[in-house]
Coordinates of C-alpha atoms and ligand atoms in Angstrom, one line a residue:
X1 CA 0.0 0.0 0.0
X2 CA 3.1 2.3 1.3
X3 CA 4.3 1.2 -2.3
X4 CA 1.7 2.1 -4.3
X5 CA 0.7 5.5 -2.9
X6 CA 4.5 6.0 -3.3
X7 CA 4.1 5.3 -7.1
X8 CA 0.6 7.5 -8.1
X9 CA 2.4 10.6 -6.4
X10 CA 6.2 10.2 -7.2
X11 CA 6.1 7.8 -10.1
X12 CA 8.5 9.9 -13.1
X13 CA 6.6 8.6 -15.4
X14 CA 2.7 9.2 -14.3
X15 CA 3.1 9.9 -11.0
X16 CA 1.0 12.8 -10.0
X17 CA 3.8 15.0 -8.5
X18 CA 5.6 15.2 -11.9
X19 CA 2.7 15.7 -14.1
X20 CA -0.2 17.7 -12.7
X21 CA 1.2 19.5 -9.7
X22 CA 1.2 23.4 -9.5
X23 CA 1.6 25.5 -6.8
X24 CA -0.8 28.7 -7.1
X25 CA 1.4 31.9 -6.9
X26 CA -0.3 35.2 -6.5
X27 CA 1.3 37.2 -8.9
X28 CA 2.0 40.4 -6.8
X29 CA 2.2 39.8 -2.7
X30 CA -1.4 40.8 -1.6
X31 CA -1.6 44.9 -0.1
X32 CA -3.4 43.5 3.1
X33 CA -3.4 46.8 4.8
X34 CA -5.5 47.8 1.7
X35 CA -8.0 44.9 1.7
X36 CA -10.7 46.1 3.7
X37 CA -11.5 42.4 5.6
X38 CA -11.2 38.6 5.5
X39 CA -14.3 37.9 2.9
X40 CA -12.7 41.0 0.8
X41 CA -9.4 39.0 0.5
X42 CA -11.5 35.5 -0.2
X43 CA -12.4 37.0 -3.1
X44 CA -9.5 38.8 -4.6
X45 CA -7.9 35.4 -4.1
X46 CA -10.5 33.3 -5.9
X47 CA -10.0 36.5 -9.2
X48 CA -5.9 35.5 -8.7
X49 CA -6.7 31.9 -8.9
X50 CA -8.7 32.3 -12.2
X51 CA -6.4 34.8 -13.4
X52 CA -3.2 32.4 -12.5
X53 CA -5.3 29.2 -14.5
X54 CA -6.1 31.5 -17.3
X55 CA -2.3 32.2 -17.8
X56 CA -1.6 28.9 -17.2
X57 CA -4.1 27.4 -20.1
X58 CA -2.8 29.6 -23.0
X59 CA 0.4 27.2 -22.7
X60 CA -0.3 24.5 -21.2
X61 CA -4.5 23.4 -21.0
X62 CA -4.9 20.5 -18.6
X63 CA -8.2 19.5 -17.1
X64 CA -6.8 17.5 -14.3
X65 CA -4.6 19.8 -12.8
X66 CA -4.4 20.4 -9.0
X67 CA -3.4 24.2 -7.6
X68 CA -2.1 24.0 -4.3
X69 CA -1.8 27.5 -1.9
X70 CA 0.2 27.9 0.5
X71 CA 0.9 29.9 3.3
X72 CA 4.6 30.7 1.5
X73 CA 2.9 32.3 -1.5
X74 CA -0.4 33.6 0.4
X75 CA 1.1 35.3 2.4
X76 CA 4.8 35.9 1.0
X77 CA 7.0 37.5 1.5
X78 CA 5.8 37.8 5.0
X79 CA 5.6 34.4 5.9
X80 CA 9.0 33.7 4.7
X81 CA 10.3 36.9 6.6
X82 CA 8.9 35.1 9.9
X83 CA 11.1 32.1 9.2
X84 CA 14.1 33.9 8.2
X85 CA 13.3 36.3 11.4
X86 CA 13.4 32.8 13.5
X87 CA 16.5 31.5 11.5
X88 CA 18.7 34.3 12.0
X89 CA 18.1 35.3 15.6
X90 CA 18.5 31.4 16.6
X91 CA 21.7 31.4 14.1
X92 CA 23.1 34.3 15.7
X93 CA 22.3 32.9 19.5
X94 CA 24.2 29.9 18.9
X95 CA 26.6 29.4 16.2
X96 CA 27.5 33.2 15.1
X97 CA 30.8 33.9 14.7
X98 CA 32.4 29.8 14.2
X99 CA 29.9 28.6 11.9
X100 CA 28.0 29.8 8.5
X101 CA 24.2 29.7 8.3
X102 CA 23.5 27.1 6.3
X103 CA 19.7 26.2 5.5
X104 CA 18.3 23.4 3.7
X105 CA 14.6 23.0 2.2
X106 CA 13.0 19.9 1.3
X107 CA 9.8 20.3 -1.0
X108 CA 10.4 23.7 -2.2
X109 CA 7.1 24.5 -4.8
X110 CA 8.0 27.4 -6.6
X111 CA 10.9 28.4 -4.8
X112 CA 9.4 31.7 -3.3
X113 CA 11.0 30.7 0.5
X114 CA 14.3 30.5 -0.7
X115 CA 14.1 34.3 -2.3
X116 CA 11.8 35.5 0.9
X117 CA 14.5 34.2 3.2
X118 CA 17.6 35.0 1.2
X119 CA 16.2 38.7 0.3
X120 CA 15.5 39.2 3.8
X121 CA 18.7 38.5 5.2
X122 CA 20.7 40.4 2.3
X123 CA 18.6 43.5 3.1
X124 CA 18.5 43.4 6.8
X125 CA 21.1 41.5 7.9
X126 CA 24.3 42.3 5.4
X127 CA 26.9 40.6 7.7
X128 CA 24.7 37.7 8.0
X129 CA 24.1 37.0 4.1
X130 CA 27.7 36.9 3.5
X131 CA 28.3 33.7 5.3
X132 CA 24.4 32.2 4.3
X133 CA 24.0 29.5 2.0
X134 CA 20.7 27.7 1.2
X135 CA 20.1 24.9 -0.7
X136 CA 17.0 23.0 -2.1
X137 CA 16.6 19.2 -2.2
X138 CA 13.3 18.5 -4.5
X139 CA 12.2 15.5 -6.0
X140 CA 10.2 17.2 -9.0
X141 CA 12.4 18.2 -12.3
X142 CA 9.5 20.3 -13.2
X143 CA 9.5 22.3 -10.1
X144 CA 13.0 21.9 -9.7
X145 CA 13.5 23.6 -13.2
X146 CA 10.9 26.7 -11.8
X147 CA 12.9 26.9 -8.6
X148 CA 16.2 27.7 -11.2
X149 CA 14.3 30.1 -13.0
X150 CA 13.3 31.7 -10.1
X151 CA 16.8 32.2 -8.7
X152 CA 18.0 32.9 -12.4
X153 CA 15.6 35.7 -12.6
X154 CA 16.6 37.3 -8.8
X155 CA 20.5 37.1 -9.8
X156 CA 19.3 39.0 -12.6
X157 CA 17.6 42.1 -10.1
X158 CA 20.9 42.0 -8.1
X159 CA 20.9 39.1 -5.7
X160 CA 21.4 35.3 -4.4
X161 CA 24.3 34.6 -7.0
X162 CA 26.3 31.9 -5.4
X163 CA 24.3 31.9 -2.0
X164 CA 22.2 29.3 -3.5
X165 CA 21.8 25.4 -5.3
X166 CA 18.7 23.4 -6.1
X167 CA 20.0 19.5 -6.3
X168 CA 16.7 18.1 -8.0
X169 CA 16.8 14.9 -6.0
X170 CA 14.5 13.0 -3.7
X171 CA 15.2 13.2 0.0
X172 CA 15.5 9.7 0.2
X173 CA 17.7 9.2 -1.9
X174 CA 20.2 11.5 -0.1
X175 CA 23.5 10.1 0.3
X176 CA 25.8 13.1 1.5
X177 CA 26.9 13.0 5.6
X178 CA 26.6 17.0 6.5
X179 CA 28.8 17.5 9.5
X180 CA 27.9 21.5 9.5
X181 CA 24.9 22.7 11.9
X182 CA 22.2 23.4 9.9
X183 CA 18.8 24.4 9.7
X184 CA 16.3 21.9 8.0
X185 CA 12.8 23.1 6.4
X186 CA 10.0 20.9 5.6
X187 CA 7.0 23.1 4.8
X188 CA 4.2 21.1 3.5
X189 CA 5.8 18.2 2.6
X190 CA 4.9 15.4 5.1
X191 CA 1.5 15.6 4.0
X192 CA 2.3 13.9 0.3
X193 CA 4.6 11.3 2.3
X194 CA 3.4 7.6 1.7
X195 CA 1.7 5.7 4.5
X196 CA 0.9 2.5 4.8
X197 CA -2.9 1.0 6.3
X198 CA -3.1 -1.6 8.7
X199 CA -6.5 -2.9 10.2
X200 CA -7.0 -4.9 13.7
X201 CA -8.6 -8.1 14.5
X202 CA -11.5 -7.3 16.4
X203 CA -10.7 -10.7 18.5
X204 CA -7.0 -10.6 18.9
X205 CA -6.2 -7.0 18.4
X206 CA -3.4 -8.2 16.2
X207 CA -2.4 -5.9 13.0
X208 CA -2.9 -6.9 9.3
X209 CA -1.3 -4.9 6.9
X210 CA -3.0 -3.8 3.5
X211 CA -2.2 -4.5 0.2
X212 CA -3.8 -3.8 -3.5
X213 CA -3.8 -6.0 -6.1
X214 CA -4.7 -4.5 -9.8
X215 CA -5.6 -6.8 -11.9
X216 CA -5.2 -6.4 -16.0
X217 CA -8.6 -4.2 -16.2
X218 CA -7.2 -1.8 -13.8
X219 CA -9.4 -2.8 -11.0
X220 CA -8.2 -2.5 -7.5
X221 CA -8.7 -5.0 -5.2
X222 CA -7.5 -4.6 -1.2
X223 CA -7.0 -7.2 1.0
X224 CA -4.7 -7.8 4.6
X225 CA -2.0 -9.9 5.7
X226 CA -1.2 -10.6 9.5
X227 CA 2.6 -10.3 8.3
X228 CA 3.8 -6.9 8.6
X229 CA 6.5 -5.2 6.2
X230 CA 9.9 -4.2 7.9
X231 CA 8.8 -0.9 8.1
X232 CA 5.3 -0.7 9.2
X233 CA 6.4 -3.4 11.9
X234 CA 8.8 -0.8 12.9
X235 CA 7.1 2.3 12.9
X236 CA 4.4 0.5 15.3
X237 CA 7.0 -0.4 17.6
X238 CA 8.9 3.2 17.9
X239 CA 5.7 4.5 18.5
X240 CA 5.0 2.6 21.5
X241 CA 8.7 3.4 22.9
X242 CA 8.6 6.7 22.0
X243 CA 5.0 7.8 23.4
X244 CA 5.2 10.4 26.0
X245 CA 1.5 10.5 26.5
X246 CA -1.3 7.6 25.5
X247 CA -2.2 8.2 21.8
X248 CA -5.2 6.7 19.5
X249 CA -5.9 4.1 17.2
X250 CA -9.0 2.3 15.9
X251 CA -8.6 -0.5 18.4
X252 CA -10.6 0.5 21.3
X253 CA -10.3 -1.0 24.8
X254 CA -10.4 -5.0 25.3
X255 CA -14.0 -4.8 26.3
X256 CA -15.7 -2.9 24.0
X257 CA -14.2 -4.6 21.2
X258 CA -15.8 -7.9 22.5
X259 CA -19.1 -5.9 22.5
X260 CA -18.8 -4.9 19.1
X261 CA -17.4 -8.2 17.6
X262 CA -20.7 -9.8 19.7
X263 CA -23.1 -8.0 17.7
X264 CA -24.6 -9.2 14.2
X265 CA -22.8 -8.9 11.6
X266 CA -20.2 -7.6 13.2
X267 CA -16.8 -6.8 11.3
X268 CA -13.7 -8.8 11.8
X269 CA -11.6 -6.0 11.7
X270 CA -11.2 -2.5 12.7
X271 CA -11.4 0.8 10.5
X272 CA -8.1 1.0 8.8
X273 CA -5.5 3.5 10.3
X274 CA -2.6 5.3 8.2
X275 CA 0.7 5.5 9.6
X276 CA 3.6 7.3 8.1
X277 CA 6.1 4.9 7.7
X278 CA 7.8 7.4 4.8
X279 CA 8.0 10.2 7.8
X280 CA 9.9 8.2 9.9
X281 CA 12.0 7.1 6.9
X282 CA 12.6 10.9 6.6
X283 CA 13.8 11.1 10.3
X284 CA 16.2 8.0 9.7
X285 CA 17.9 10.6 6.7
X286 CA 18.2 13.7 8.9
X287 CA 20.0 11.5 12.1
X288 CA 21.8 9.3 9.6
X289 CA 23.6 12.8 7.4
X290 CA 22.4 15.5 8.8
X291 CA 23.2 15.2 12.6
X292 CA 23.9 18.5 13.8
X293 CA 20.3 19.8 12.1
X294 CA 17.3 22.0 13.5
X295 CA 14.6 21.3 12.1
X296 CA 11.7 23.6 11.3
X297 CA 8.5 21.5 10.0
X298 CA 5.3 23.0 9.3
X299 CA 2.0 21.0 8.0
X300 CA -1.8 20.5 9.0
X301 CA -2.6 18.3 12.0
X302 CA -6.1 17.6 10.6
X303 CA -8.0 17.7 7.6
X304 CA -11.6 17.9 6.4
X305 CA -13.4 15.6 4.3
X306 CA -10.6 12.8 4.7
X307 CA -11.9 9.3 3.6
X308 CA -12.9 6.7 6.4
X309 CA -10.1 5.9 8.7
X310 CA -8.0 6.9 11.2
X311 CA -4.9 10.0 9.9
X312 CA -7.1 9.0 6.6
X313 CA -5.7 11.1 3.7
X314 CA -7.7 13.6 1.5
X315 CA -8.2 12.0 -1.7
X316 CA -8.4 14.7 -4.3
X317 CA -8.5 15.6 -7.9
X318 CA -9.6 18.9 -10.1
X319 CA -11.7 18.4 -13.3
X320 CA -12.0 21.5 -15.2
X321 CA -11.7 23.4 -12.1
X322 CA -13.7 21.4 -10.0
X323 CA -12.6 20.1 -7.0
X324 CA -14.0 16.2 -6.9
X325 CA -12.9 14.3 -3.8
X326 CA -13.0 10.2 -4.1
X327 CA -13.8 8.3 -1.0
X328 CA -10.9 5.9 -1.7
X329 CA -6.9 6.1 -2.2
X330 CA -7.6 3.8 -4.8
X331 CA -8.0 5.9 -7.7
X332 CA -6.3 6.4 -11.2
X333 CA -2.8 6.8 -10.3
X334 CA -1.1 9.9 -11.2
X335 CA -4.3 11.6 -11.5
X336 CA -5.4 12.2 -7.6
X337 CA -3.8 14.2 -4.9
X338 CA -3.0 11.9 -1.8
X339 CA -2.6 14.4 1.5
X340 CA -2.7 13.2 5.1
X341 CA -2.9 15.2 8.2
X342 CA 0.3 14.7 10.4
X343 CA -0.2 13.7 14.0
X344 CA 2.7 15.9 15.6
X345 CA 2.4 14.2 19.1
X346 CA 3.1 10.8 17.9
X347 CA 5.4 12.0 15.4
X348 CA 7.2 14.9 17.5
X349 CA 8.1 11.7 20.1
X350 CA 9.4 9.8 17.1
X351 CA 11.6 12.6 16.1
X352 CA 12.7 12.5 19.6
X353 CA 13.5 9.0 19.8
X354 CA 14.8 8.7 16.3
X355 CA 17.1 12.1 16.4
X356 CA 17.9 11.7 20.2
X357 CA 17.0 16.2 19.9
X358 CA 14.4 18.3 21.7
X359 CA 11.7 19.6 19.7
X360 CA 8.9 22.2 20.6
X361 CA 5.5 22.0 19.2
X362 CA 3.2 24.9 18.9
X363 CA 0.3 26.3 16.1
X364 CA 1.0 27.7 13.1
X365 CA -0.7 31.2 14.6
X366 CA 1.3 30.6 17.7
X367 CA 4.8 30.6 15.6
X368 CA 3.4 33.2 13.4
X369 CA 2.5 35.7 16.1
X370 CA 6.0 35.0 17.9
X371 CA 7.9 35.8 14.5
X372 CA 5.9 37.7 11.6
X373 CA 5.3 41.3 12.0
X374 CA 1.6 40.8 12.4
X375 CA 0.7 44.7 10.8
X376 CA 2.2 43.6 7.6
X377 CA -1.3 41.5 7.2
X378 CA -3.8 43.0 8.8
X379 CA -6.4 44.2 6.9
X380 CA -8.3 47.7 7.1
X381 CA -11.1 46.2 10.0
X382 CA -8.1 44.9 12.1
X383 CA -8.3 40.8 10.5
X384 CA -5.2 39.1 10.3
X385 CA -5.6 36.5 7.7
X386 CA -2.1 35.0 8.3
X387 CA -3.2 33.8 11.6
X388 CA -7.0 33.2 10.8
X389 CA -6.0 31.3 7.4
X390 CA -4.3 27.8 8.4
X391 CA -5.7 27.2 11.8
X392 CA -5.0 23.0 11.8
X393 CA -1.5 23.7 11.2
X394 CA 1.4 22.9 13.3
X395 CA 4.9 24.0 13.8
X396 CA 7.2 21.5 15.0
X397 CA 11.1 23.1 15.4
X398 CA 14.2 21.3 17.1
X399 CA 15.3 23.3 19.9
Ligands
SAM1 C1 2.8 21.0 -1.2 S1 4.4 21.4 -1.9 C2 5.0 22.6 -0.8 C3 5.9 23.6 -1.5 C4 6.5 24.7 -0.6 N1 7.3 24.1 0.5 C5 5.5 25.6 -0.1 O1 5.1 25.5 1.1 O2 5.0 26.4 -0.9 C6 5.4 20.0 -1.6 C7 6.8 20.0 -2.2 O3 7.5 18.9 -1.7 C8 8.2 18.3 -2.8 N2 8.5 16.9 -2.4 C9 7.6 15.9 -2.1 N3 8.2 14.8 -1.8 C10 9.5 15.0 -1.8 C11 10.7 14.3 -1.5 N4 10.6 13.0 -1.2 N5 11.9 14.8 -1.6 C12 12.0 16.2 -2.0 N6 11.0 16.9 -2.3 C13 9.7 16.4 -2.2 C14 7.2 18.5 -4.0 O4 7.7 18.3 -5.2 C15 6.8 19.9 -3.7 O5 7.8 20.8 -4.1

């Protein structure tokens, strides 16, 4: 299953990262102080969004293709100040004068962090930027290719030249040891990590792993297997060391499950649950070449209109600018967006016990109000959409 969700997203060939992935970009940052509220900015972003797919049609017409926003282009280049605010003050606390800045990001869309962070520090921290180097590690060529561009186009209005690389590669395929302290960014990008499902007996409580068998028509057929792969067996166990607090799953307690396995019709097994078994692959790469990192990690804890399940992903395509949500992960691969919610206290102890570092977990309007300069996005009746938009996201930074 872990495989195969791997394959309709990442797949070079159909997978739906490489051919139908876009990342909305607003043209011109939004004059917030100039909005008058929160429904007046709703709408000038729904005239961007038709504006951006109109441009986008004249070249390139594609009925299935999936616009992403996020808060980087939203609300950039204030966002990307905040982090750059948080990079630099932490960077300057602990490892000014012996070490550079270095900063990696993993997943970068259309490369707008990079040239929020990288014109932030040139402009208001000179000394700073001459000893800053930031370097992209993304999977997709085609965004990969943008991110160059992008950077091509800024050395072109007088900055970045040499402060910057994009290595078009996947994390996990990362094979180079980084002694240096450095600061890791993952914004976004665990939700479109793989998971695999496993179900419970109702009797035993014993997991069963999924699986999907296509057959030659294309038709998907799930079943379960009381064998678990390496990795799922793995993750399951790390989460029970790790847990600093009790944590769900779809196997209730002992005697409720006897009830519900007593009464007719009754089903054998539990609702499936999703774990991310590609996260904690992701942790294995930052302790295994990146040991001295910090990590800054930003993605939603919960989403609406998942399909049935526990951390259930949003299954999620666009037909002619239609959103149309399946009730399955088994859909068409390549042509459906597969995003999960990330359960950051399970997976902030599993950082912990994978990394052996300290992490601190707060919302994305906690970090934002801490670090952004909160009048840059206020509108005219005193809304802040930066910490209204984005309300189930988290923040999760090594300390
Ligand atoms: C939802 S986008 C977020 C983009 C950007 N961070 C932002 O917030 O605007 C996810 C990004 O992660 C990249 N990505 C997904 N899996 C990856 C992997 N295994 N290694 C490197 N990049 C990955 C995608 O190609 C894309 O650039």
């Amino acid at each position: 299953m872990g495989q195969f969700m791997n394959y309709s997203l990442y797949n070079p060939h159909y997978g739906y990262f490489s051919k139908h992935a876009t990342i909305f970009t607003p043209g011109e940052p939004f004059d917030f102080n100039n909005i008058e509220d929160g429904p007046a900015f709703n709408k000038l972003l729904d005239e961007r969004y038709v504006e951006f797919e109109d441009k986008l049609d004249e070249t390139n017409y594609d009925e299935t293709r999936q616009l992403w926003h996020t808060p980087t282009e939203l609300f950039r280049p204030y966002y990307g100040e905040a982090i750059a605010r948080y990079l630099v003050t932490n960077y300057k606390l602990t490892l000014f004068p012996y070490h550079d800045l270095i900063i990696y990001e993993m997943g970068a869309g259309n490369g707008t962090m990079m040239l929020n962070i990288l014109d932030y520090i040139r402009d208001v921290e000179p000394e700073v930027y001459q000893r800053t180097k930031y370097k992209i590690i993304e999977i997709s060529s085609s965004l990969a290719n943008l991110q160059q561009q992008n950077l091509n186009h800024s050395i072109h209005v007088g900055g970045h030249g040499g402060h910057a690389e994009i290595i078009n590669r996947s994390i996990f395929d990362w094979d180079t040891y980084v002694h240096s302290p450095c600061f890791f960014l993952a914004l976004e990008v665990f939700d479109n990590f793989g998971h695999d499902v496993i179900r419970y007996d109702m009797e035993t409580g014993q997991p069963r792993q999924g699986c999907v068998l296509i057959d030659s028509d294309g038709e998907f057929y799930e079943y379960y297997v009381p064998d678990l792969d390496r990795s799922a067996a793995r993750f399951l166990r790390v989460r029970q060391a790790a847990a600093r607090r009790p944590f769900t799953t779809p196997l209730g307690p002992p005697m409720w499950r006897k009830l519900q396995s007593a009464l007719p019709f009754a089903p054998n097994m539990t609702l499936p649950e999703y774990i991310p078994t590609r996260l904690m692959q992701f942790y294995d790469v930052l302790h295994d070449y990146f040991p001295a990192h910090r990590l800054i990690a930003s993605d939603f804890n919960s989403l609406p209109d998942a399909v049935p399940g526990f951390s259930a992903p949003v299954v999620q395509t666009r037909y002619q600018r239609r959103n149309v949500q399946a009730t399955t992960p088994y859909v068409h691969q390549g042509y459906f967006d597969i995003f999960f919610p990330t359960d950051f206290n399970v997976m902030e102890d599993v950082y912990r016990a994978i990394t052996g570092k300290l992490t601190r977990l707060t919302g994305h309007d906690d970090f934002m109000k801490r670090w952004a300069y909160l009048e840059d996005t206020q509108t005219r009746n005193g809304e802040n959409p930066l910490l209204g938009w984005y309300k189930n996201a988290s923040v999760m930074i090594t300390v």
